[in-house]
CSV table of C-alpha atoms in Angstrom, one decimal:
chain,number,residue,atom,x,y,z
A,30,UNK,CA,114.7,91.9,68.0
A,31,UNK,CA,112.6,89.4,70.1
A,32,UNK,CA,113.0,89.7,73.6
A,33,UNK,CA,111.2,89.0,77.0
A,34,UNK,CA,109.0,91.7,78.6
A,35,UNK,CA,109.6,90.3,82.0
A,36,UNK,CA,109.0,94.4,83.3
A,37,UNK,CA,106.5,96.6,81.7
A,38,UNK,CA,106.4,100.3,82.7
A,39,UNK,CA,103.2,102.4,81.5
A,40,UNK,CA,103.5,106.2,81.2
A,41,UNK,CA,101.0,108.1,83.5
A,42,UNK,CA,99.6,111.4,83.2
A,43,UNK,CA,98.6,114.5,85.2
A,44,UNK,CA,101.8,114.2,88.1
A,45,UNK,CA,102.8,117.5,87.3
A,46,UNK,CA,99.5,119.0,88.1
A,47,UNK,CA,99.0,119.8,84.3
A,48,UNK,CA,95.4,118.2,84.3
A,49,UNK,CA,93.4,118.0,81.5
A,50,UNK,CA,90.2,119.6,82.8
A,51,UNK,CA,88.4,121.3,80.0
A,52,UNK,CA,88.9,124.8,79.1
A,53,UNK,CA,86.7,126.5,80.9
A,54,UNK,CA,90.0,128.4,83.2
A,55,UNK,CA,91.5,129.3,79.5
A,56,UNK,CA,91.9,132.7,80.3
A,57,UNK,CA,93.8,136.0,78.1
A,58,UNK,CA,95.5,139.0,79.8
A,59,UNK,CA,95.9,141.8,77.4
A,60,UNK,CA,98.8,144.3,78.3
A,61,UNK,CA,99.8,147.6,77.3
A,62,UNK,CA,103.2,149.4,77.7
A,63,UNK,CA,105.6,147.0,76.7
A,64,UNK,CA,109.0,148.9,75.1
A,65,UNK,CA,109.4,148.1,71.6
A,66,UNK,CA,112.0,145.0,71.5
A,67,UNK,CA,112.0,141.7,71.8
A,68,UNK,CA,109.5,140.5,74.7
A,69,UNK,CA,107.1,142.6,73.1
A,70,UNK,CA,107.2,140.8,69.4
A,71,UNK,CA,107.8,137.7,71.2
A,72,UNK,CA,104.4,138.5,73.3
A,73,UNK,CA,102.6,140.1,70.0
A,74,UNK,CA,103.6,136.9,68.4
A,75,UNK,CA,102.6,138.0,65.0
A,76,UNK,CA,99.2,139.1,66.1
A,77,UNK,CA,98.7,135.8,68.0
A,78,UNK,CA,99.9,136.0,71.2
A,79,UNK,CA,101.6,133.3,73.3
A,80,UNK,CA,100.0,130.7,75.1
A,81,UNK,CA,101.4,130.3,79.1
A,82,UNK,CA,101.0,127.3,81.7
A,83,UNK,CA,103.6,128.5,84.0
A,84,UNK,CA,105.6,131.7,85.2
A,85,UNK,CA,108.7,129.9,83.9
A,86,UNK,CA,107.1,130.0,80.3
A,87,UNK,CA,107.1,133.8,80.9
A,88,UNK,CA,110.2,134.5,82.2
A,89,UNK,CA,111.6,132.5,79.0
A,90,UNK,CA,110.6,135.5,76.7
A,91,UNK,CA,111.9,137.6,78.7
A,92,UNK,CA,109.3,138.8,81.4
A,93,UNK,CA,111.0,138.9,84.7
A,94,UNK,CA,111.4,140.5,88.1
A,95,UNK,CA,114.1,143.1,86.6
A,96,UNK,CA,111.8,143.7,83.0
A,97,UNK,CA,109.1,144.9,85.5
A,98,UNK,CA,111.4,146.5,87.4
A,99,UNK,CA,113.4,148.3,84.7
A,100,UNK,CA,110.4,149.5,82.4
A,101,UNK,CA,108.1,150.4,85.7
A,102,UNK,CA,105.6,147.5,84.8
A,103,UNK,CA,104.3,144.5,86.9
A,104,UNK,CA,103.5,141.7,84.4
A,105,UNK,CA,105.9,139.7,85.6
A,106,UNK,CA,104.1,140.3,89.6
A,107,UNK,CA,100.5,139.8,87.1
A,108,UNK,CA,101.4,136.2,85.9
A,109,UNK,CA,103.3,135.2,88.8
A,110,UNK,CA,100.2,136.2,91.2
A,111,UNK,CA,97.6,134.3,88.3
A,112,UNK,CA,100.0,130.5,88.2
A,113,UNK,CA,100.4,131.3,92.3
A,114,UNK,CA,96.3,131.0,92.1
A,115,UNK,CA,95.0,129.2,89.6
A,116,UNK,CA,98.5,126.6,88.8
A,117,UNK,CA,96.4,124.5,86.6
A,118,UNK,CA,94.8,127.0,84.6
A,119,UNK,CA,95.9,128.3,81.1
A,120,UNK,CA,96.9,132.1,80.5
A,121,UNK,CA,96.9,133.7,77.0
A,122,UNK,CA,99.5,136.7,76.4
A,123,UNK,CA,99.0,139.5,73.8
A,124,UNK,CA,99.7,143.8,74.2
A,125,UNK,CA,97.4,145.2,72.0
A,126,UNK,CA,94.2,146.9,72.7
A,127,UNK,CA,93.4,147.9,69.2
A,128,UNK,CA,90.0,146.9,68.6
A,129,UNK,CA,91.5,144.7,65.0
A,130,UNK,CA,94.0,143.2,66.6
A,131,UNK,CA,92.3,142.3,69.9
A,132,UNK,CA,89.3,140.5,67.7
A,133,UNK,CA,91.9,138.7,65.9
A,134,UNK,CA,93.9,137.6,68.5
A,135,UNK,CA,90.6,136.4,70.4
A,136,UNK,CA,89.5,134.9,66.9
A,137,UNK,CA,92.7,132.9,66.7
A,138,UNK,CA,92.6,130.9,70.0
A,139,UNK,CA,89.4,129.9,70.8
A,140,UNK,CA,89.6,128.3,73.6
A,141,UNK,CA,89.6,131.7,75.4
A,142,UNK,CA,86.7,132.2,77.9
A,143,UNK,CA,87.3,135.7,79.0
A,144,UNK,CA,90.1,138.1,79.2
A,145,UNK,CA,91.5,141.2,81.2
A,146,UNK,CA,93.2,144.4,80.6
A,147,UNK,CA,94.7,147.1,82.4
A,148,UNK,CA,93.7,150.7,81.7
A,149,UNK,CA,94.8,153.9,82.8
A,150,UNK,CA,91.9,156.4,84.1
A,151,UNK,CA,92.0,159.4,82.4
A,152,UNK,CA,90.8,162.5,84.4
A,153,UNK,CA,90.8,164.7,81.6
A,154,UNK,CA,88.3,162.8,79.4
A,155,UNK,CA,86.8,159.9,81.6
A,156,UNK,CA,86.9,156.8,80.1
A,157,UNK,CA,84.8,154.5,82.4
A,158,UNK,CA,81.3,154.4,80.1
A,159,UNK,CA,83.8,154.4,76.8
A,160,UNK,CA,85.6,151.6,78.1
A,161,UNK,CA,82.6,149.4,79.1
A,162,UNK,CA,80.7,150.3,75.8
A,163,UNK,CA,84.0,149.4,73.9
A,164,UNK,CA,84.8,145.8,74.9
A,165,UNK,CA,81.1,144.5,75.9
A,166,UNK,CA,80.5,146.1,71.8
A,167,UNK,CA,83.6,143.6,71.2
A,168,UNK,CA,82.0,140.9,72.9
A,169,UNK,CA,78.2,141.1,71.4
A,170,UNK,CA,80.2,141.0,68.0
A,171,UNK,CA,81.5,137.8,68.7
A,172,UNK,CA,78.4,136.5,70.5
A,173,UNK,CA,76.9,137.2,67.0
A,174,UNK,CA,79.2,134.9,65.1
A,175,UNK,CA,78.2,132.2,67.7
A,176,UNK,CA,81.9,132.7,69.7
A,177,UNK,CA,80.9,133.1,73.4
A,178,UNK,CA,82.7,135.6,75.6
A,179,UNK,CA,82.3,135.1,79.3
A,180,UNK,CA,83.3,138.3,80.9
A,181,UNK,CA,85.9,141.2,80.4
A,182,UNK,CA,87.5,142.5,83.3
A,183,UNK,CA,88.9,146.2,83.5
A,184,UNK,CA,91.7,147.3,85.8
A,185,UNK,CA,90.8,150.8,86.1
A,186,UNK,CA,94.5,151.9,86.7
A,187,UNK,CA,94.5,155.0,89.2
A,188,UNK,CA,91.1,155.6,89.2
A,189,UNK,CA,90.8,157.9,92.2
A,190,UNK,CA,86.7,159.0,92.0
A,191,UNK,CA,84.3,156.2,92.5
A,192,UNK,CA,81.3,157.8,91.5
A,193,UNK,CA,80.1,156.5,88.4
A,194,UNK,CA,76.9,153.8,88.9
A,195,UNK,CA,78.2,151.1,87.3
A,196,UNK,CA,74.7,149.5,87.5
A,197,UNK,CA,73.1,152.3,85.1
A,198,UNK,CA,75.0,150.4,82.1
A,199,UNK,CA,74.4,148.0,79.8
A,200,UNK,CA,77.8,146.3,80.1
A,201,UNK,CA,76.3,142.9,81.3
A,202,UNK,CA,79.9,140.8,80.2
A,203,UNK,CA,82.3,143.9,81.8
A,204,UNK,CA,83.7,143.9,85.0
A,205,UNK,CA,85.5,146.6,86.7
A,206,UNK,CA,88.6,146.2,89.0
A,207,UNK,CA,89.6,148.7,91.3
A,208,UNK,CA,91.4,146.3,93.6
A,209,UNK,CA,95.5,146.3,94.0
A,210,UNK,CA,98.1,144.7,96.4
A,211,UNK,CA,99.9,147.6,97.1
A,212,UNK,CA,99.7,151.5,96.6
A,213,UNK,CA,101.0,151.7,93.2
A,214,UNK,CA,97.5,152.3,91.9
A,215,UNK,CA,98.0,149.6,89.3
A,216,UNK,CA,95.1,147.1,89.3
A,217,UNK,CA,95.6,143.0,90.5
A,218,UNK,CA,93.9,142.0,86.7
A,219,UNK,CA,96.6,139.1,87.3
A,220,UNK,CA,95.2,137.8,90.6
A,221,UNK,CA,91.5,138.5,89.8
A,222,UNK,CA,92.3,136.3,86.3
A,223,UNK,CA,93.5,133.5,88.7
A,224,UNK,CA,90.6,133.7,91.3
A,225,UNK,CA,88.4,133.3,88.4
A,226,UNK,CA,90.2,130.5,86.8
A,227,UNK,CA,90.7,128.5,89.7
A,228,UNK,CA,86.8,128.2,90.5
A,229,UNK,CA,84.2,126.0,88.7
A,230,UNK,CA,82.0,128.6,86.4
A,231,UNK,CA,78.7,128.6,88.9
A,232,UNK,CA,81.2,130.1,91.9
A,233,UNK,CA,81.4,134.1,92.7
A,234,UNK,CA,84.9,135.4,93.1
A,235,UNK,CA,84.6,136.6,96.2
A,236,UNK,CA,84.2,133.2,98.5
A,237,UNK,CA,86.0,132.7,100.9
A,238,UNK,CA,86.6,129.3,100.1
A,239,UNK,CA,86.4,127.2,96.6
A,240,UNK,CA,84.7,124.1,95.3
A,241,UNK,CA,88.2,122.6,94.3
A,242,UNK,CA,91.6,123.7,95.7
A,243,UNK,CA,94.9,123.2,94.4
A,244,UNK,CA,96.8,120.4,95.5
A,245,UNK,CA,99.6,122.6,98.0
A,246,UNK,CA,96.1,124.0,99.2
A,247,UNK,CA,94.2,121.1,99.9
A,248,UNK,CA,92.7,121.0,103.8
A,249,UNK,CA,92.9,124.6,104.1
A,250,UNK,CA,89.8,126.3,105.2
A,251,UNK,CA,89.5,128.8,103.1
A,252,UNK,CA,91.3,130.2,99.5
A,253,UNK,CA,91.9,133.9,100.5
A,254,UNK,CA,94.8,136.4,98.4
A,255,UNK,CA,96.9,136.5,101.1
A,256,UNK,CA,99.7,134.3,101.7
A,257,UNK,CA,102.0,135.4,104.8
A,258,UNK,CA,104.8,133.3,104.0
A,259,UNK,CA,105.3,134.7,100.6
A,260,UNK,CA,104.3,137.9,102.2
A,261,UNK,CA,101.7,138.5,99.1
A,262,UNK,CA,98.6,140.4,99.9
A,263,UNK,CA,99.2,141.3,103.9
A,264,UNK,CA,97.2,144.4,103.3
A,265,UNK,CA,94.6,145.4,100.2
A,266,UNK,CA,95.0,148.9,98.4
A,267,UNK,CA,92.2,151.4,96.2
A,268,UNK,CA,93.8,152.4,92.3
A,269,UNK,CA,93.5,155.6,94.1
A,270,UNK,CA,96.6,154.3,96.9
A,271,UNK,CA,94.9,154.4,99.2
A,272,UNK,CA,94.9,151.3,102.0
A,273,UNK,CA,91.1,150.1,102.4
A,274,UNK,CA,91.9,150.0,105.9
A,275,UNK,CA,92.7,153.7,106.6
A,276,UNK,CA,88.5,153.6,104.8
A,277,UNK,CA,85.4,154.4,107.1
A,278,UNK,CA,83.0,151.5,106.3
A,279,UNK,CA,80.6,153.9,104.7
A,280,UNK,CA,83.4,154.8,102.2
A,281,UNK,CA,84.3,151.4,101.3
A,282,UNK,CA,80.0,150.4,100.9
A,283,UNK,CA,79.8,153.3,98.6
A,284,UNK,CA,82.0,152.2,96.6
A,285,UNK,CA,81.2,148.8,96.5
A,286,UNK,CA,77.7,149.8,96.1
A,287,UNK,CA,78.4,151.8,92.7
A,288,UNK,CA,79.7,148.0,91.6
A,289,UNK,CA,83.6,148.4,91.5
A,290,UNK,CA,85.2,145.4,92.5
A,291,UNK,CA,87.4,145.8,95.5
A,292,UNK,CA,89.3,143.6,97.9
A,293,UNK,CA,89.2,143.5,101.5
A,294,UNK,CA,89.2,141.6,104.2
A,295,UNK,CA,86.3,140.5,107.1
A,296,UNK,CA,86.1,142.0,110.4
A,297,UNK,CA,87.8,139.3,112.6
A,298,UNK,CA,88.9,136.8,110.2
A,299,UNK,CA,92.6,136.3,108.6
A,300,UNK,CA,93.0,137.3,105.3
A,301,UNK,CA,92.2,139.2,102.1
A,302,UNK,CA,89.3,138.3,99.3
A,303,UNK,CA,87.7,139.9,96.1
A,304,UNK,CA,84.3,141.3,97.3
A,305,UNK,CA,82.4,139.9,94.3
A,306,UNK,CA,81.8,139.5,90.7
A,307,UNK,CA,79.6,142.5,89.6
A,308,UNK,CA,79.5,143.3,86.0
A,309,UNK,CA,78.4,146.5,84.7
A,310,UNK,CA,74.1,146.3,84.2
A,311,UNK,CA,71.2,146.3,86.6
A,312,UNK,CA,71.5,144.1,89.5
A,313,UNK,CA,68.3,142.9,89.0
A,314,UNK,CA,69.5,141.3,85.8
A,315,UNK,CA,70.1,137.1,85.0
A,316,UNK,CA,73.5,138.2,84.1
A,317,UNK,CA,74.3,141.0,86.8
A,318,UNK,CA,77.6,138.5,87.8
A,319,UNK,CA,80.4,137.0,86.0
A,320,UNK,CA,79.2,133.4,87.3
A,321,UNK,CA,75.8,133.7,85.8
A,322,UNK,CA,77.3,134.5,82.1
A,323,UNK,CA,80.0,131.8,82.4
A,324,UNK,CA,77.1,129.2,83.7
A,325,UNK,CA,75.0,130.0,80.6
A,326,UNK,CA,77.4,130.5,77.6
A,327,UNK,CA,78.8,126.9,78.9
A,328,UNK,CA,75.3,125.6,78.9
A,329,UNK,CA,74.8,127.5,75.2
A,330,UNK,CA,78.2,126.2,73.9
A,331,UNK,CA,77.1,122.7,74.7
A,332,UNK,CA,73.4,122.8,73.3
A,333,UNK,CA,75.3,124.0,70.1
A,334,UNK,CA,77.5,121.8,69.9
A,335,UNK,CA,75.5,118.8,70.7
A,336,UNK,CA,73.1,120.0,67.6
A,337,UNK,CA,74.9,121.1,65.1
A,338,UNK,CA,75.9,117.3,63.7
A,339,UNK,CA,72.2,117.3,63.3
A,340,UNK,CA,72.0,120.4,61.4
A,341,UNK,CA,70.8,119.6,57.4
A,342,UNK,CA,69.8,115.7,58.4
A,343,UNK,CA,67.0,113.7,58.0
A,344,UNK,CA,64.2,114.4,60.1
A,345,UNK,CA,61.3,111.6,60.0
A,346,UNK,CA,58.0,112.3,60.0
A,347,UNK,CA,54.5,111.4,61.6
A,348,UNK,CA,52.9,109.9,58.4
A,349,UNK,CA,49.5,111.1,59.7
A,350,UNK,CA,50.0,114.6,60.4
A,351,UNK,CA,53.4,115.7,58.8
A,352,UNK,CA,54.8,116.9,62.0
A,353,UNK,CA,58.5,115.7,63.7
A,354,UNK,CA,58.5,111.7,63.9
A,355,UNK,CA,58.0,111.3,68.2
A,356,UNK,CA,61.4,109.3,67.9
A,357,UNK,CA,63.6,111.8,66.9
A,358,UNK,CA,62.0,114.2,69.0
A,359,UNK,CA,62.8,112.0,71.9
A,360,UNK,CA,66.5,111.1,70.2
A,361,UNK,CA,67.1,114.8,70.0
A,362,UNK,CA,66.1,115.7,73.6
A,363,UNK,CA,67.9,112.0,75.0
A,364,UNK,CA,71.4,113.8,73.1
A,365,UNK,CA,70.9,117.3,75.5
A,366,UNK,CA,69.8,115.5,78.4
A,367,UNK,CA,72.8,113.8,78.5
A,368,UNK,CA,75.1,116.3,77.5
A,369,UNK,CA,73.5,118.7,80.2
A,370,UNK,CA,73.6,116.0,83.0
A,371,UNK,CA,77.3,116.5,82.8
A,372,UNK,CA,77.0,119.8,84.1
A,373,UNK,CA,75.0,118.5,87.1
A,374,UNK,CA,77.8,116.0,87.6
A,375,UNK,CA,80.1,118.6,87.7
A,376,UNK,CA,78.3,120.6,90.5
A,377,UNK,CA,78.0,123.6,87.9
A,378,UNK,CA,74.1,123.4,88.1
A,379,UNK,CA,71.8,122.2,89.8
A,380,UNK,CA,69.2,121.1,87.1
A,381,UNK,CA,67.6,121.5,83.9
A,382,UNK,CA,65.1,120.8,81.3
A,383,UNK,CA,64.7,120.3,77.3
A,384,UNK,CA,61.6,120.4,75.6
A,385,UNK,CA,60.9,119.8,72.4
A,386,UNK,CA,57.2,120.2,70.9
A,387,UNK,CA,56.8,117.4,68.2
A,388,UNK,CA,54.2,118.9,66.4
A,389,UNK,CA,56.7,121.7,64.5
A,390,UNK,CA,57.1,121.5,60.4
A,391,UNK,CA,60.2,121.1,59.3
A,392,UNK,CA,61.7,122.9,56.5
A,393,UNK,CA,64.5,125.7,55.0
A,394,UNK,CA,62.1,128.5,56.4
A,395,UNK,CA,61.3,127.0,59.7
A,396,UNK,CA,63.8,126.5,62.3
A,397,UNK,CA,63.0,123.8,65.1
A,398,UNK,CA,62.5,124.9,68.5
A,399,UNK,CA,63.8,124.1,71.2
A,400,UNK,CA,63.4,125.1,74.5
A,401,UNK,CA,65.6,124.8,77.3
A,402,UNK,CA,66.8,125.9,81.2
A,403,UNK,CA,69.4,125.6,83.4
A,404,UNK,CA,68.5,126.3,87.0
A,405,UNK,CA,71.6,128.1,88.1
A,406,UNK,CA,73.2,127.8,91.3
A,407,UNK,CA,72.6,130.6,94.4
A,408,UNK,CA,75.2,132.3,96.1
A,409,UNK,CA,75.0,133.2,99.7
A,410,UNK,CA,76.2,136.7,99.8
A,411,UNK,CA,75.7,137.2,103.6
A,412,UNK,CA,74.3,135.4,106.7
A,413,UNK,CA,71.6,136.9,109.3
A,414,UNK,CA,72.1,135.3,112.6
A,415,UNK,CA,69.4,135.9,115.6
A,416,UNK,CA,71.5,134.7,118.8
A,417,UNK,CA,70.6,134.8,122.4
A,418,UNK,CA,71.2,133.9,125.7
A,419,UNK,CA,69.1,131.2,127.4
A,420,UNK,CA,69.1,129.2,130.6
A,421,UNK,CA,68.3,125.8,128.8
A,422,UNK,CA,67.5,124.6,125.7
């Protein structure tokens, strides 16, 4: 039927806050615990788990304040804590922490960056080392089939000796969480998820404040736990119970210094943060914090990406010496440059470089080489002041 316009209304996008930023806050929690029944197939999902982008998705299978309350779990406080964080990030749902059925879930939505679970300390046969052996084992088979893992973070549930060096492993994509909100001994995997999500990839998880706040946070100060008027996170708690404020300082360093991740608060200033981002290897290492693996798998995922529609092409040559034609040396290196100037854009690096030697034979035996960097972001970790008094400047 012809008609006049006279009005035309165009549909916009992103005024719910849903924005389309990437994938890089795509993010799993893996539970365990959940009573046979319906929010647990509904959460198994067949093996695949569900997909969240609010706490209202949740609570639609099922996961609410009196399912937590009824089968002595806090998933529902979890979730509700990681959309109270990161609102605009995506959180993937599954309850199984068999090895097979954790890989497949992982394997069947890959947009997944890095995941958490909860795990109960066990006194009789510690399980710290096994644990961190077992998932970053989990991860290095996946880095092998090209699928990049950021980081796996462990809520050490109860965990009431902090004496194991994390350092002395060689568990360089595991994290270990011995934060909580209250003294129920059970880990904040939830919030930690969030704080992670919520930050660019180059940021630590313990700043005070972030690159990029949510839109109720914006003009704030800082992006600490706490939120008074919610009444979340007024004090910060061991897994042993224990308040970290009834800690002497010495206590609290040790512990911090064996590379458990805790939350606390600053001497003098309102409100509660993760410490930091450790993961379980030497500290001297590239990768010795979550931001440093996020920062390079991105930076792999998109060198791959950006050369894999070249894999089995044409490559010309230099008639007069059989080596790579200088062109498509330069068209190659032009294609990475550009991809990897996105990342400076973004504020996620603070340069790089691609170099590609022309004078390499190309064939089925010889790969071409390529090498690249990424200068990675610092992170101030602590200021040294020298103040004094003075008559006149």
């Amino acid at each position: 039927m012809a008609e006049l316009e006279g009005v035309n209304v165009e549909k916009l996008q992103g005024g719910l806050g849903r924005l389309a930023v990437g994938t890089d806050n795509h993010v799993a929690l893996i539970v365990g615990g959940l009573p046979v029944g319906a929010v647990a197939t509904a959460v198994n999902n067949a093996g695949k788990g569900v997909v969240l982008t609010s706490l209202y998705a949740a609570e639609q299978l099922g996961i609410t304040v009196s399912f937590d309350a009824n089968n002595n779990l806090k998933l529902h406080e979890q979730i509700d804590e990681f959309f109270r964080l990161a609102p605009e990030a995506t959180l993937y749902l599954f309850n199984s922490l068999v090895k097979a059925d954790l890989k497949a879930f992982i394997n069947q939505n890959k947009e997944i960056k890095g995941y958490a679970v909860n795990v109960k300390y066990l006194t009789d046969t510690p399980n710290i080392v096994t644990t961190a052996n077992e998932h970053q084992a989990i991860i290095n088979e996946f880095s092998a089939s090209n699928r990049l893992i950021d980081f796996c973070v462990v809520g050490i549930d109860s965990l009431d000796v902090f004496t194991q060096n994390l350092f002395a492993l060689t568990a360089p994509n595991v994290t270990f969480l011995v934060g909580c909100s209250d003294n129920s001994g059970i880990t904040a995997t939830g919030a930690y998820l969030g704080m992670l999500a919520v930050r660019r990839i180059n940021e630590n998880v313990g700043s005070t404040d972030i690159q990029s706040k949510p839109i109720s946070k914006r003009g704030t100060v800082d992006y600490p736990l706490t939120d008074a008027t919610l009444n979340k996170w007024t004090q910060a708690y061991l897994s042993s119970g224990a308040s970290v404020d009834s800690l002497a300082d010495q206590a609290l360093t040790d512990i911090i210094a064996k590379g458990f991740v805790v939350a606390a608060s600053y001497e003098g200033y309102p409100g509660i943060f993760f410490e930091n981002s450790y993961t379980c290897i030497d500290q001297g290492s590239d990768f010795a914090f979550i931001e440093n693996n996020r920062t390079w798998n991105k930076a792999a995922r998109i060198i791959r990406a950006t050369l894999l529609p070249k894999v089995k092409g044409v490559v010309k040559k230099d008639p007069a010496t059989g080596f790579i034609a200088y062109t498509t040396v330069s068209d190659w290196t032009q294609l990475l440059n550009k991809r990897l100037e996105r990342m400076v854009a973004d504020d996620e690096i603070s340069g790089y470089e691609v170099y590609i030697n022309s004078q390499q034979i190309v064939n089925s035996t010889n790969p071409v080489k390529v090498k690249a960097s990424v200068i990675a972001d610092g992170i101030v970790h602590a200021f040294e002041v020298a103040l004094g008094l003075t008559n006149s400047i």
